[in-house]
Every structure is written in C-alpha cells, then in structure tokens.
Amino acid sequence: MAVLECVKPGVKPGQVVLAVDLTTAGSTDEALAAIDRLGYTPQIRHIAYPSGVHVLAVLKDEQHEFVEDDYLLDKWQQVLAVINPDAVHLWRGKSKAIDRV
C-alpha cells in the first residue's frame, strides 16, 4: 500500500514509525486524550522541518529486518479514525531487498 512507501528522511532502513504530529493535530489535549484512550503511551519528540519545529507523539518506533507491506496498517487506520488524518504518519525506512520463497 502506498502509505508504507512514504520514506521519511532520518528513518533508518528497516525502521517503522507510527506518529501523530501534535503541531497539526488540532487540540493537543484532545489528541493526547484520544491517543491515551487507544492505549498508547507516546514518546514526545520534536523534528525540525523547513516550516518550523513540529512536536510528535511517537506511538511506535520499531526496527525490523523485513516488514510486511501491511504491517501496522490496522493501527494507523485506528488512529486515523480519531485524530486529524493530516497529523497521523506511518513511515518506514527502506529495507534491503530479500528474496522470499
């Protein structure tokens, strides 16, 4: 699916990140409450974009050797249902090609 082809600069090969950009999510309190209701305990990080510094609530930050195309897609869709879709991101670093039998 196209969402998993979004490669974020700084994301390492095999890394998968599910995050909410609190800067664009609308009400930060409401976004954090929704994240909490979904059962996440996010790490708060910042990232500098050309447009300015954004604050991210990182829900998942994992490292894998190989990632299936639909990995975390259900979690991404669950977060999209309760938070401004423009603020919800699912990024992964390109993994090395692996021949699968």
mmCIF file of N, CA and C in Angstrom:
data_model
loop_
_atom_site.group_PDB
_atom_site.id
_atom_site.type_symbol
_atom_site.label_atom_id
_atom_site.label_comp_id
_atom_site.label_asym_id
_atom_site.label_seq_id
_atom_site.Cartn_x
_atom_site.Cartn_y
_atom_site.Cartn_z
ATOM 1 N N MET A 1 0.841 -1.177 0.000
ATOM 2 C CA MET A 1 0.000 0.000 0.000
ATOM 3 C C MET A 1 0.887 1.241 0.000
ATOM 4 N N ALA A 2 0.437 2.293 -0.609
ATOM 5 C CA ALA A 2 1.235 3.499 -0.815
ATOM 6 C C ALA A 2 1.697 4.141 0.484
ATOM 7 N N VAL A 3 0.896 4.059 1.547
ATOM 8 C CA VAL A 3 1.294 4.715 2.789
ATOM 9 C C VAL A 3 2.629 4.197 3.296
ATOM 10 N N LEU A 4 2.903 2.934 3.107
ATOM 11 C CA LEU A 4 4.149 2.365 3.600
ATOM 12 C C LEU A 4 5.329 2.690 2.709
ATOM 13 N N GLU A 5 5.075 3.282 1.573
ATOM 14 C CA GLU A 5 6.167 3.701 0.700
ATOM 15 C C GLU A 5 6.671 5.094 1.076
ATOM 16 N N CYS A 6 6.032 5.725 2.055
ATOM 17 C CA CYS A 6 6.453 7.046 2.493
ATOM 18 C C CYS A 6 7.712 6.893 3.330
ATOM 19 N N VAL A 7 8.827 7.305 2.784
ATOM 20 C CA VAL A 7 10.093 7.205 3.478
ATOM 21 C C VAL A 7 10.435 8.579 4.032
ATOM 22 N N LYS A 8 10.594 8.651 5.317
ATOM 23 C CA LYS A 8 10.878 9.911 5.991
ATOM 24 C C LYS A 8 12.387 10.082 6.127
ATOM 25 N N PRO A 9 12.921 11.236 5.741
ATOM 26 C CA PRO A 9 14.347 11.468 5.953
ATOM 27 C C PRO A 9 14.701 11.258 7.421
ATOM 28 N N GLY A 10 15.766 10.532 7.665
ATOM 29 C CA GLY A 10 16.179 10.243 9.028
ATOM 30 C C GLY A 10 15.670 8.921 9.556
ATOM 31 N N VAL A 11 14.704 8.308 8.862
ATOM 32 C CA VAL A 11 14.242 6.987 9.272
ATOM 33 C C VAL A 11 15.229 5.977 8.727
ATOM 34 N N LYS A 12 15.722 5.117 9.608
ATOM 35 C CA LYS A 12 16.753 4.157 9.242
ATOM 36 C C LYS A 12 16.164 2.987 8.448
ATOM 37 N N PRO A 13 16.988 2.304 7.648
ATOM 38 C CA PRO A 13 16.488 1.123 6.944
ATOM 39 C C PRO A 13 15.895 0.116 7.934
ATOM 40 N N GLY A 14 14.688 -0.348 7.646
ATOM 41 C CA GLY A 14 14.010 -1.313 8.492
ATOM 42 C C GLY A 14 13.251 -0.706 9.662
ATOM 43 N N GLN A 15 13.368 0.604 9.850
ATOM 44 C CA GLN A 15 12.669 1.267 10.951
ATOM 45 C C GLN A 15 11.234 1.576 10.546
ATOM 46 N N VAL A 16 10.301 1.369 11.473
ATOM 47 C CA VAL A 16 8.894 1.680 11.255
ATOM 48 C C VAL A 16 8.455 2.614 12.370
ATOM 49 N N VAL A 17 7.857 3.745 11.984
ATOM 50 C CA VAL A 17 7.431 4.748 12.957
ATOM 51 C C VAL A 17 5.964 5.091 12.723
ATOM 52 N N LEU A 18 5.169 4.989 13.778
ATOM 53 C CA LEU A 18 3.784 5.448 13.775
ATOM 54 C C LEU A 18 3.741 6.637 14.721
ATOM 55 N N ALA A 19 3.371 7.809 14.196
ATOM 56 C CA ALA A 19 3.427 9.030 14.997
ATOM 57 C C ALA A 19 2.271 9.957 14.667
ATOM 58 N N VAL A 20 1.987 10.837 15.621
ATOM 59 C CA VAL A 20 0.995 11.890 15.442
ATOM 60 C C VAL A 20 1.721 13.216 15.578
ATOM 61 N N ASP A 21 1.574 14.070 14.582
ATOM 62 C CA ASP A 21 2.154 15.406 14.623
ATOM 63 C C ASP A 21 1.210 16.289 15.427
ATOM 64 N N LEU A 22 1.571 16.536 16.678
ATOM 65 C CA LEU A 22 0.712 17.324 17.559
ATOM 66 C C LEU A 22 0.589 18.768 17.105
ATOM 67 N N THR A 23 1.543 19.228 16.301
ATOM 68 C CA THR A 23 1.519 20.596 15.793
ATOM 69 C C THR A 23 0.367 20.803 14.812
ATOM 70 N N THR A 24 -0.027 19.740 14.116
ATOM 71 C CA THR A 24 -1.091 19.839 13.109
ATOM 72 C C THR A 24 -2.346 19.049 13.484
ATOM 73 N N ALA A 25 -2.369 18.468 14.674
ATOM 74 C CA ALA A 25 -3.480 17.591 15.069
ATOM 75 C C ALA A 25 -4.720 18.340 15.527
ATOM 76 N N GLY A 26 -4.623 19.640 15.697
ATOM 77 C CA GLY A 26 -5.736 20.395 16.272
ATOM 78 C C GLY A 26 -5.433 20.624 17.735
ATOM 79 N N SER A 27 -6.386 20.340 18.603
ATOM 80 C CA SER A 27 -6.174 20.495 20.035
ATOM 81 C C SER A 27 -5.211 19.424 20.547
ATOM 82 N N THR A 28 -4.096 19.867 21.104
ATOM 83 C CA THR A 28 -3.098 18.921 21.632
ATOM 84 C C THR A 28 -3.697 18.090 22.753
ATOM 85 N N ASP A 29 -4.447 18.710 23.647
ATOM 86 C CA ASP A 29 -5.057 17.976 24.758
ATOM 87 C C ASP A 29 -6.001 16.894 24.252
ATOM 88 N N GLU A 30 -6.822 17.229 23.255
ATOM 89 C CA GLU A 30 -7.759 16.251 22.706
ATOM 90 C C GLU A 30 -7.019 15.121 21.989
ATOM 91 N N ALA A 31 -5.973 15.457 21.243
ATOM 92 C CA ALA A 31 -5.199 14.429 20.538
ATOM 93 C C ALA A 31 -4.529 13.485 21.528
ATOM 94 N N LEU A 32 -3.926 14.038 22.569
ATOM 95 C CA LEU A 32 -3.271 13.192 23.576
ATOM 96 C C LEU A 32 -4.284 12.334 24.325
ATOM 97 N N ALA A 33 -5.474 12.872 24.593
ATOM 98 C CA ALA A 33 -6.521 12.086 25.250
ATOM 99 C C ALA A 33 -6.972 10.933 24.352
ATOM 100 N N ALA A 34 -7.114 11.192 23.053
ATOM 101 C CA ALA A 34 -7.505 10.138 22.103
ATOM 102 C C ALA A 34 -6.428 9.056 22.018
ATOM 103 N N ILE A 35 -5.176 9.478 21.992
ATOM 104 C CA ILE A 35 -4.058 8.526 21.958
ATOM 105 C C ILE A 35 -4.071 7.664 23.213
ATOM 106 N N ASP A 36 -4.323 8.291 24.350
ATOM 107 C CA ASP A 36 -4.388 7.578 25.625
ATOM 108 C C ASP A 36 -5.533 6.560 25.619
ATOM 109 N N ARG A 37 -6.700 6.958 25.098
ATOM 110 C CA ARG A 37 -7.849 6.041 25.026
ATOM 111 C C ARG A 37 -7.550 4.827 24.149
ATOM 112 N N LEU A 38 -6.676 5.000 23.153
ATOM 113 C CA LEU A 38 -6.300 3.877 22.286
ATOM 114 C C LEU A 38 -5.282 2.961 22.951
ATOM 115 N N GLY A 39 -4.789 3.369 24.117
ATOM 116 C CA GLY A 39 -3.875 2.511 24.872
ATOM 117 C C GLY A 39 -2.400 2.786 24.650
ATOM 118 N N TYR A 40 -2.061 3.875 23.996
ATOM 119 C CA TYR A 40 -0.661 4.212 23.735
ATOM 120 C C TYR A 40 -0.095 5.101 24.841
ATOM 121 N N THR A 41 1.176 4.937 25.091
ATOM 122 C CA THR A 41 1.936 5.842 25.954
ATOM 123 C C THR A 41 3.039 6.413 25.062
ATOM 124 N N PRO A 42 2.759 7.513 24.392
ATOM 125 C CA PRO A 42 3.690 8.016 23.370
ATOM 126 C C PRO A 42 4.945 8.654 23.964
ATOM 127 N N GLN A 43 5.980 8.611 23.157
ATOM 128 C CA GLN A 43 7.192 9.390 23.442
ATOM 129 C C GLN A 43 7.019 10.712 22.700
ATOM 130 N N ILE A 44 7.287 11.807 23.378
ATOM 131 C CA ILE A 44 7.162 13.115 22.750
ATOM 132 C C ILE A 44 8.535 13.506 22.203
ATOM 133 N N ARG A 45 8.583 13.810 20.912
ATOM 134 C CA ARG A 45 9.821 14.194 20.238
ATOM 135 C C ARG A 45 9.548 15.416 19.374
ATOM 136 N N HIS A 46 10.584 16.058 18.950
ATOM 137 C CA HIS A 46 10.428 17.181 18.026
ATOM 138 C C HIS A 46 11.245 16.900 16.773
ATOM 139 N N ILE A 47 10.809 17.524 15.685
ATOM 140 C CA ILE A 47 11.519 17.388 14.418
ATOM 141 C C ILE A 47 11.494 18.765 13.743
ATOM 142 N N ALA A 48 12.633 19.141 13.193
ATOM 143 C CA ALA A 48 12.739 20.439 12.519
ATOM 144 C C ALA A 48 12.440 20.260 11.038
ATOM 145 N N TYR A 49 11.391 20.920 10.584
ATOM 146 C CA TYR A 49 11.037 20.982 9.175
ATOM 147 C C TYR A 49 11.420 22.371 8.669
ATOM 148 N N PRO A 50 11.500 22.554 7.349
ATOM 149 C CA PRO A 50 11.756 23.905 6.834
ATOM 150 C C PRO A 50 10.719 24.922 7.313
ATOM 151 N N SER A 51 9.495 24.452 7.577
ATOM 152 C CA SER A 51 8.423 25.350 8.015
ATOM 153 C C SER A 51 8.474 25.653 9.513
ATOM 154 N N GLY A 52 9.321 24.940 10.245
ATOM 155 C CA GLY A 52 9.433 25.162 11.685
ATOM 156 C C GLY A 52 9.528 23.849 12.443
ATOM 157 N N VAL A 53 9.593 23.943 13.746
ATOM 158 C CA VAL A 53 9.706 22.765 14.602
ATOM 159 C C VAL A 53 8.317 22.195 14.869
ATOM 160 N N HIS A 54 8.191 20.874 14.717
ATOM 161 C CA HIS A 54 6.935 20.178 14.992
ATOM 162 C C HIS A 54 7.146 19.224 16.165
ATOM 163 N N VAL A 55 6.091 19.047 16.949
ATOM 164 C CA VAL A 55 6.125 18.148 18.091
ATOM 165 C C VAL A 55 5.374 16.876 17.709
ATOM 166 N N LEU A 56 6.042 15.734 17.881
ATOM 167 C CA LEU A 56 5.451 14.445 17.522
ATOM 168 C C LEU A 56 5.186 13.605 18.760
ATOM 169 N N ALA A 57 4.057 12.922 18.753
ATOM 170 C CA ALA A 57 3.779 11.885 19.740
ATOM 171 C C ALA A 57 4.065 10.567 19.022
ATOM 172 N N VAL A 58 5.165 9.932 19.357
ATOM 173 C CA VAL A 58 5.577 8.694 18.688
ATOM 174 C C VAL A 58 4.913 7.519 19.398
ATOM 175 N N LEU A 59 4.047 6.822 18.664
ATOM 176 C CA LEU A 59 3.302 5.702 19.229
ATOM 177 C C LEU A 59 4.066 4.398 19.104
ATOM 178 N N LYS A 60 4.742 4.215 17.997
ATOM 179 C CA LYS A 60 5.562 3.020 17.745
ATOM 180 C C LYS A 60 6.829 3.461 17.032
ATOM 181 N N ASP A 61 7.945 2.929 17.452
ATOM 182 C CA ASP A 61 9.227 3.149 16.783
ATOM 183 C C ASP A 61 9.971 1.832 16.893
ATOM 184 N N GLU A 62 9.939 1.059 15.822
ATOM 185 C CA GLU A 62 10.465 -0.302 15.840
ATOM 186 C C GLU A 62 11.503 -0.490 14.743
ATOM 187 N N GLN A 63 12.364 -1.450 14.959
ATOM 188 C CA GLN A 63 13.394 -1.795 13.991
ATOM 189 C C GLN A 63 13.207 -3.250 13.579
ATOM 190 N N HIS A 64 13.136 -3.499 12.273
ATOM 191 C CA HIS A 64 12.934 -4.853 11.749
ATOM 192 C C HIS A 64 13.877 -5.090 10.579
ATOM 193 N N GLU A 65 14.187 -6.350 10.358
ATOM 194 C CA GLU A 65 14.993 -6.694 9.187
ATOM 195 C C GLU A 65 14.132 -6.680 7.927
ATOM 196 N N PHE A 66 12.891 -7.148 8.055
ATOM 197 C CA PHE A 66 11.949 -7.150 6.935
ATOM 198 C C PHE A 66 10.569 -6.794 7.481
ATOM 199 N N VAL A 67 9.810 -5.997 6.753
ATOM 200 C CA VAL A 67 8.483 -5.574 7.184
ATOM 201 C C VAL A 67 7.475 -5.914 6.089
ATOM 202 N N GLU A 68 6.417 -6.605 6.473
ATOM 203 C CA GLU A 68 5.329 -6.901 5.535
ATOM 204 C C GLU A 68 4.674 -5.593 5.103
ATOM 205 N N ASP A 69 4.114 -5.565 3.897
ATOM 206 C CA ASP A 69 3.513 -4.349 3.355
ATOM 207 C C ASP A 69 2.386 -3.788 4.220
ATOM 208 N N ASP A 70 1.653 -4.656 4.913
ATOM 209 C CA ASP A 70 0.520 -4.173 5.702
ATOM 210 C C ASP A 70 0.836 -4.042 7.191
ATOM 211 N N TYR A 71 2.107 -4.135 7.570
ATOM 212 C CA TYR A 71 2.484 -4.053 8.971
ATOM 213 C C TYR A 71 2.104 -2.692 9.560
ATOM 214 N N LEU A 72 1.408 -2.702 10.665
ATOM 215 C CA LEU A 72 0.901 -1.540 11.400
ATOM 216 C C LEU A 72 -0.172 -0.753 10.649
ATOM 217 N N LEU A 73 -0.602 -1.233 9.512
ATOM 218 C CA LEU A 73 -1.632 -0.539 8.752
ATOM 219 C C LEU A 73 -2.939 -0.461 9.542
ATOM 220 N N ASP A 74 -3.297 -1.529 10.258
ATOM 221 C CA ASP A 74 -4.513 -1.512 11.062
ATOM 222 C C ASP A 74 -4.405 -0.512 12.213
ATOM 223 N N LYS A 75 -3.231 -0.411 12.817
ATOM 224 C CA LYS A 75 -3.021 0.568 13.896
ATOM 225 C C LYS A 75 -3.100 1.994 13.345
ATOM 226 N N TRP A 76 -2.517 2.213 12.174
ATOM 227 C CA TRP A 76 -2.550 3.523 11.509
ATOM 228 C C TRP A 76 -4.000 3.932 11.250
ATOM 229 N N GLN A 77 -4.803 3.008 10.720
ATOM 230 C CA GLN A 77 -6.201 3.295 10.420
ATOM 231 C C GLN A 77 -6.996 3.558 11.698
ATOM 232 N N GLN A 78 -6.669 2.863 12.771
ATOM 233 C CA GLN A 78 -7.339 3.072 14.053
ATOM 234 C C GLN A 78 -7.080 4.493 14.565
ATOM 235 N N VAL A 79 -5.841 4.956 14.451
ATOM 236 C CA VAL A 79 -5.507 6.311 14.897
ATOM 237 C C VAL A 79 -6.149 7.344 13.972
ATOM 238 N N LEU A 80 -6.163 7.069 12.673
ATOM 239 C CA LEU A 80 -6.800 7.981 11.710
ATOM 240 C C LEU A 80 -8.264 8.232 12.029
ATOM 241 N N ALA A 81 -8.920 7.241 12.603
ATOM 242 C CA ALA A 81 -10.346 7.357 12.895
ATOM 243 C C ALA A 81 -10.651 8.355 14.008
ATOM 244 N N VAL A 82 -9.644 8.702 14.826
ATOM 245 C CA VAL A 82 -9.913 9.569 15.972
ATOM 246 C C VAL A 82 -9.084 10.858 15.995
ATOM 247 N N ILE A 83 -8.155 10.992 15.069
ATOM 248 C CA ILE A 83 -7.284 12.171 15.020
ATOM 249 C C ILE A 83 -7.237 12.688 13.582
ATOM 250 N N ASN A 84 -7.077 13.986 13.437
ATOM 251 C CA ASN A 84 -6.957 14.619 12.123
ATOM 252 C C ASN A 84 -6.024 13.792 11.233
ATOM 253 N N PRO A 85 -6.520 13.248 10.129
ATOM 254 C CA PRO A 85 -5.694 12.386 9.266
ATOM 255 C C PRO A 85 -4.414 13.045 8.762
ATOM 256 N N ASP A 86 -4.402 14.362 8.611
ATOM 257 C CA ASP A 86 -3.187 15.040 8.158
ATOM 258 C C ASP A 86 -2.074 14.972 9.190
ATOM 259 N N ALA A 87 -2.409 14.661 10.436
ATOM 260 C CA ALA A 87 -1.425 14.638 11.514
ATOM 261 C C ALA A 87 -0.889 13.239 11.809
ATOM 262 N N VAL A 88 -1.500 12.209 11.232
ATOM 263 C CA VAL A 88 -1.124 10.823 11.538
ATOM 264 C C VAL A 88 -0.170 10.313 10.463
ATOM 265 N N HIS A 89 0.970 9.781 10.896
ATOM 266 C CA HIS A 89 2.005 9.347 9.954
ATOM 267 C C HIS A 89 2.462 7.919 10.245
ATOM 268 N N LEU A 90 2.668 7.174 9.190
ATOM 269 C CA LEU A 90 3.258 5.844 9.273
ATOM 270 C C LEU A 90 4.414 5.835 8.288
ATOM 271 N N TRP A 91 5.623 5.863 8.822
ATOM 272 C CA TRP A 91 6.820 5.917 7.989
ATOM 273 C C TRP A 91 7.632 4.649 8.170
ATOM 274 N N ARG A 92 8.369 4.297 7.143
ATOM 275 C CA ARG A 92 9.334 3.204 7.289
ATOM 276 C C ARG A 92 10.546 3.496 6.417
ATOM 277 N N GLY A 93 11.683 3.046 6.913
ATOM 278 C CA GLY A 93 12.900 3.122 6.129
ATOM 279 C C GLY A 93 12.929 1.939 5.168
ATOM 280 N N LYS A 94 13.440 2.155 4.000
ATOM 281 C CA LYS A 94 13.514 1.068 3.019
ATOM 282 C C LYS A 94 14.367 -0.073 3.548
ATOM 283 N N SER A 95 13.829 -1.275 3.506
ATOM 284 C CA SER A 95 14.590 -2.466 3.900
ATOM 285 C C SER A 95 15.362 -2.969 2.699
ATOM 286 N N LYS A 96 16.389 -3.710 2.962
ATOM 287 C CA LYS A 96 17.118 -4.350 1.863
ATOM 288 C C LYS A 96 16.198 -5.372 1.223
ATOM 289 N N ALA A 97 16.329 -5.515 -0.068
ATOM 290 C CA ALA A 97 15.504 -6.492 -0.787
ATOM 291 C C ALA A 97 15.851 -7.895 -0.291
ATOM 292 N N ILE A 98 14.819 -8.677 -0.011
ATOM 293 C CA ILE A 98 15.012 -10.035 0.455
ATOM 294 C C ILE A 98 14.253 -10.958 -0.478
ATOM 295 N N ASP A 99 14.924 -11.966 -1.003
ATOM 296 C CA ASP A 99 14.251 -12.952 -1.852
ATOM 297 C C ASP A 99 13.422 -13.853 -0.952
ATOM 298 N N ARG A 100 12.129 -13.934 -1.253
ATOM 299 C CA ARG A 100 11.248 -14.775 -0.452
ATOM 300 C C ARG A 100 10.781 -15.940 -1.303
ATOM 301 N N VAL A 101 10.733 -17.092 -0.694
ATOM 302 C CA VAL A 101 10.327 -18.301 -1.408
ATOM 303 C C VAL A 101 8.863 -18.554 -1.194
#
